[in-house]
Coordinates of C-alpha atoms in Angstrom, one line a residue:
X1 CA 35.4 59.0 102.5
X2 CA 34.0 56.8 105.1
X3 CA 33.4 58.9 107.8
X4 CA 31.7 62.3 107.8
X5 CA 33.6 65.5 109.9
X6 CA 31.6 67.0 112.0
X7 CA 30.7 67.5 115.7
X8 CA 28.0 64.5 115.2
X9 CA 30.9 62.5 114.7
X10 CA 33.4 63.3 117.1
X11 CA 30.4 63.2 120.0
X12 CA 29.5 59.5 118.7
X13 CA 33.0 58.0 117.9
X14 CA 34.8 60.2 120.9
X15 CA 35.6 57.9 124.0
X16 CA 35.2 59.7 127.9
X17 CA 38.0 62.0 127.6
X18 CA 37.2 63.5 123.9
X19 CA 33.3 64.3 125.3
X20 CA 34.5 65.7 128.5
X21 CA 37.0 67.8 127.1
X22 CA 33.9 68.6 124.5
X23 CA 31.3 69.1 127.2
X24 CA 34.2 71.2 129.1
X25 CA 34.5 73.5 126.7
X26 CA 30.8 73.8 126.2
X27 CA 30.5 74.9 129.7
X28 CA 33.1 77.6 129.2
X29 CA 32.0 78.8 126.5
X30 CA 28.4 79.3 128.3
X31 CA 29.9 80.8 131.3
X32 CA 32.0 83.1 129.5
X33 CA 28.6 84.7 127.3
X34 CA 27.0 85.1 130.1
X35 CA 29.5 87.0 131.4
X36 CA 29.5 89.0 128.7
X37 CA 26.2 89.3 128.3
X38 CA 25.4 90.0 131.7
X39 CA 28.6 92.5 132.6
X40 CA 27.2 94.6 129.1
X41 CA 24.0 95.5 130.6
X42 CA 25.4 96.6 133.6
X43 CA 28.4 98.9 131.6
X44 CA 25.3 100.4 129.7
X45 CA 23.4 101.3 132.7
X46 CA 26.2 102.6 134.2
X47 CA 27.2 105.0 131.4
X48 CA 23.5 106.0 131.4
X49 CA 24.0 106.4 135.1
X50 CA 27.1 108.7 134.6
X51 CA 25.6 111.0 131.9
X52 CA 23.0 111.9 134.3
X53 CA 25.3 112.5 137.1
X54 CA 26.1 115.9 135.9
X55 CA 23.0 116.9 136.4
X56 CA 23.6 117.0 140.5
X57 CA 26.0 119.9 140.5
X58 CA 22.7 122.1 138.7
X59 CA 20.6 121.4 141.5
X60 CA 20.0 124.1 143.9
X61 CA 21.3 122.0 147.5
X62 CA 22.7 119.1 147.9
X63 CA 19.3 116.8 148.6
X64 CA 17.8 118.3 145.0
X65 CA 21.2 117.0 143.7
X66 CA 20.3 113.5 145.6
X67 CA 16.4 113.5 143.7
X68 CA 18.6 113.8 140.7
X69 CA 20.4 111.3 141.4
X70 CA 17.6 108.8 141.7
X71 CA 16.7 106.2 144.3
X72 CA 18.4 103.1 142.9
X73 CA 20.5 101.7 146.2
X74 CA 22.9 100.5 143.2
X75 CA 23.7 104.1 141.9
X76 CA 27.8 104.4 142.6
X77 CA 27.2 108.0 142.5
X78 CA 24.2 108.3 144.6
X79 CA 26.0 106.4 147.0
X80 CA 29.2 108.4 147.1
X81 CA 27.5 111.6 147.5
X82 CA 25.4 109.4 150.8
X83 CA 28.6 108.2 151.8
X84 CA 30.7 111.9 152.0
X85 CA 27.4 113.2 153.6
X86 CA 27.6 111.1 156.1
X87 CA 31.6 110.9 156.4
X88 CA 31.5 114.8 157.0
X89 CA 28.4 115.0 159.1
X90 CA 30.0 111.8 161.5
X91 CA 33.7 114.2 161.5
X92 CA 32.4 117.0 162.6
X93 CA 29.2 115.7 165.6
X94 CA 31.8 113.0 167.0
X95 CA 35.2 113.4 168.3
X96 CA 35.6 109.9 170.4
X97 CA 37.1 107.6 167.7
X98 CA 41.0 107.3 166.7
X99 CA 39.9 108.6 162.8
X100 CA 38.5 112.1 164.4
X101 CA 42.2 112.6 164.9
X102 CA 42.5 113.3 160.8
X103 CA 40.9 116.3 159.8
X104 CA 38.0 116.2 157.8
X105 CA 39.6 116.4 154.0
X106 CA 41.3 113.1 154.8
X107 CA 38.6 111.3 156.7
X108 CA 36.0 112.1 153.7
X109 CA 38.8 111.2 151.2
X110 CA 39.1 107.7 152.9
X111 CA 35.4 107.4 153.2
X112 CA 34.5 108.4 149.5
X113 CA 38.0 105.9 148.3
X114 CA 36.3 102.8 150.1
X115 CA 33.0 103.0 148.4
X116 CA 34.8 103.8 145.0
X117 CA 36.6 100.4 145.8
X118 CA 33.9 98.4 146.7
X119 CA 32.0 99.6 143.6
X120 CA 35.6 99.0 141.7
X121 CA 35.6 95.3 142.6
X122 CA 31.7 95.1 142.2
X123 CA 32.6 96.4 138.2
X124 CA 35.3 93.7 137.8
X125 CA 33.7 91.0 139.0
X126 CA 33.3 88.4 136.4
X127 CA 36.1 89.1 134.4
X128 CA 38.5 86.7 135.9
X129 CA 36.4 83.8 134.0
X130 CA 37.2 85.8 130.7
X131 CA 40.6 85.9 131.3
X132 CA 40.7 82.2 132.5
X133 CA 38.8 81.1 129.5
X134 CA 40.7 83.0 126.8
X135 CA 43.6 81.9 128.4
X136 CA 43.1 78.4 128.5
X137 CA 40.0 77.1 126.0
X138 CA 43.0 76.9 123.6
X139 CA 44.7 74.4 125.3
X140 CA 41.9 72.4 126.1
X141 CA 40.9 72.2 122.5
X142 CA 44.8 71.4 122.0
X143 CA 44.6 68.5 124.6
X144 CA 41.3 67.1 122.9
X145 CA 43.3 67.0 119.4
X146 CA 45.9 65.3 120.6
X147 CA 44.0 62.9 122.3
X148 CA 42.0 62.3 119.6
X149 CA 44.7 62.1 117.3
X150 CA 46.5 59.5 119.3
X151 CA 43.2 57.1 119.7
X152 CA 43.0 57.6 115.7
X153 CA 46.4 56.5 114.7
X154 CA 46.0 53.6 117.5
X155 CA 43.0 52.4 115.6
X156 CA 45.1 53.2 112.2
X157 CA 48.0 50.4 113.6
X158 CA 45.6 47.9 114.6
X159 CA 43.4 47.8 111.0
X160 CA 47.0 47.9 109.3
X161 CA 46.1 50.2 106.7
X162 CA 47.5 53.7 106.6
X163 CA 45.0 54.8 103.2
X164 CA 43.8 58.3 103.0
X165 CA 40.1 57.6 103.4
X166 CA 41.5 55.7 106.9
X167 CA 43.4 58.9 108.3
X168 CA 41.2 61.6 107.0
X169 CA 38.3 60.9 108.7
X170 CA 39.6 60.5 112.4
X171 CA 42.4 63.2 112.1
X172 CA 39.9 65.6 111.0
X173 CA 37.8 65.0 113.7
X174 CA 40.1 65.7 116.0
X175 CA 41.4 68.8 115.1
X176 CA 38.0 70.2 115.1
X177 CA 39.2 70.4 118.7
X178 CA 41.3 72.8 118.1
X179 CA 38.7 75.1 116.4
X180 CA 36.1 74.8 119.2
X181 CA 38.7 75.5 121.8
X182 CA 39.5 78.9 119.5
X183 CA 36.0 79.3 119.0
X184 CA 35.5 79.6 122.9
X185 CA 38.5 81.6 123.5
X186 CA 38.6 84.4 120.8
X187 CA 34.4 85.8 122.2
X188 CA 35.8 85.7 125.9
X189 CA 39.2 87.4 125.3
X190 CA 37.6 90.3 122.7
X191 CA 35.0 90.4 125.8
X192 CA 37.3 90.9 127.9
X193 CA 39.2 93.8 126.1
X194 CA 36.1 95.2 125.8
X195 CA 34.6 95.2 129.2
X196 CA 37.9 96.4 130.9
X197 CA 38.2 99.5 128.4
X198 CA 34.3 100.3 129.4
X199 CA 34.8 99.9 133.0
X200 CA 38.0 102.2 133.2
X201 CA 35.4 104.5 131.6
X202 CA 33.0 104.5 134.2
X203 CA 35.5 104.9 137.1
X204 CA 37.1 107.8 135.5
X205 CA 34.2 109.7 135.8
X206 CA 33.1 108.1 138.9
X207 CA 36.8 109.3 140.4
X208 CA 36.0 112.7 138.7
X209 CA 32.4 112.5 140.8
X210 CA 34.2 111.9 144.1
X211 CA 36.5 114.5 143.4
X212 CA 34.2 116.9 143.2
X213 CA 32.3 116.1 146.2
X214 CA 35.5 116.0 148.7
X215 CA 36.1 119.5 147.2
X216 CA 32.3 120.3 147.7
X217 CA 32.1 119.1 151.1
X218 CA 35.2 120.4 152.6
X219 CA 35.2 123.9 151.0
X220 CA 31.5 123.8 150.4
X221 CA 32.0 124.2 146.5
X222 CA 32.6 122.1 143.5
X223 CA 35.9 122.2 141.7
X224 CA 34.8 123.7 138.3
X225 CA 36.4 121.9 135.1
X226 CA 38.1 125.5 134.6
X227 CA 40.8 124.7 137.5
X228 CA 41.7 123.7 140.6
X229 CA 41.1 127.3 142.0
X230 CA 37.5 128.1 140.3
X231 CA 34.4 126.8 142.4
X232 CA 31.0 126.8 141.8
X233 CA 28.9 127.3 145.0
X234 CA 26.0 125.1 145.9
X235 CA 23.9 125.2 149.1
X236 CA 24.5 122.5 151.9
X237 CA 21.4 120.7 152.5

């Protein structure tokens, strides 16, 4: 055959559209590893994070159980056990504000459902450029085969000659399209599967966390994972 298939190829004999849908998907592809990439790290250090959580409700008071906890501003469970601290301390020293009209179970469960929000939304950030790249590399890729395939039977009419080393060469160069704009798509929707499966992780033992702290810092104990009416003590600091 004449012409060689490969990406050399359809870079050199692609006109503007072919190399921006090329370049398009590049960038994509880029964005959507580091995503991955980054978003990993972070669900590893969070499990870390959560495995040592347990280790607050063995400390002796509450600001042992904070030591424990670290001093990393970006610990979600460090700064839920600040946040019902403060939530219960503000309840119960101020009375002039419209939420002191809810008693203190359902101010603290407000206060400790905010933060678990904002770390929610912290966690999922990202993810919407996984699910907008596996959702539409494909097509992308499609649009670049089809373009290229139209330019290539264009150039097949004007030469007059439909012979198999004459449509190989261009047709094949355009459906390798089609397999970048898989190749892009398949790492960011597995990614994405996987990150979202990790994250509901974390947040079920982060909602497990909070759960026990509104019990421990309404009824000064911790909901024990024996039932809802076993507590273990621990001293307010």
């Amino acid at each position: 055959m004449n012409s060689q298939f490969g990406l050399a190829n359809v870079w050199s004999q692609g006109d503007i559209v072919t190399k921006s849908v090329a370049l398009l998907l590049l960038v994509m592809s880029l964005a959507s590893w580091m995503v991955i990439i980054i978003k990993t790290l972070d669900l590893f250090r969070y499990k870390k994070i959560a495995r040592a959580a347990e280790d607050f409700w063995h400390s002796e008071d509450f600001a042992a159980g904070l030591t424990k906890l670290g001093s990393d501003p970006s610990n979600p469970f460090r700064q839920l056990a600040l946040e019902g601290r403060e939530a219960t301390a503000h309840h119960r020293n101020t009375k002039a504000h419209l939420h002191d009209a809810l008693d203190v179970s359902d101010w603290v469960t407000r206060c400790l459902r905010n933060t678990i929000d904002e770390f929610t939304g912290k966690l999922q950030s990202g993810l919407a450029i996984l699910a907008s790249v596996g959702s539409t590399a494909p097509f992308v890729g499609l649009f670049g085969t089809v373009w290229g395939i139209y330019h290539a039977l264009l150039s097949i009419g004007a030469a007059g000659q439909a012979t198999i080393d004459k449509v190989a060469g261009p047709i094949g160069e355009s459906l390798i399209m089609t397999a970048l704009g898989l190749a892009v798509a398949i790492p960011a929707v597995l990614g994405y599967n996987a990150l979202v499966r990790g994250n509901k992780g974390v947040l079920q033992k982060l909602n497990r966390f909070a759960h026990d702290l509104h019990a421990y810092f309404v009824t000064g104990a911790r909901v024990s994972a024996a039932g809802p009416a076993n507590v273990v003590p621990m001293k307010k600091a």
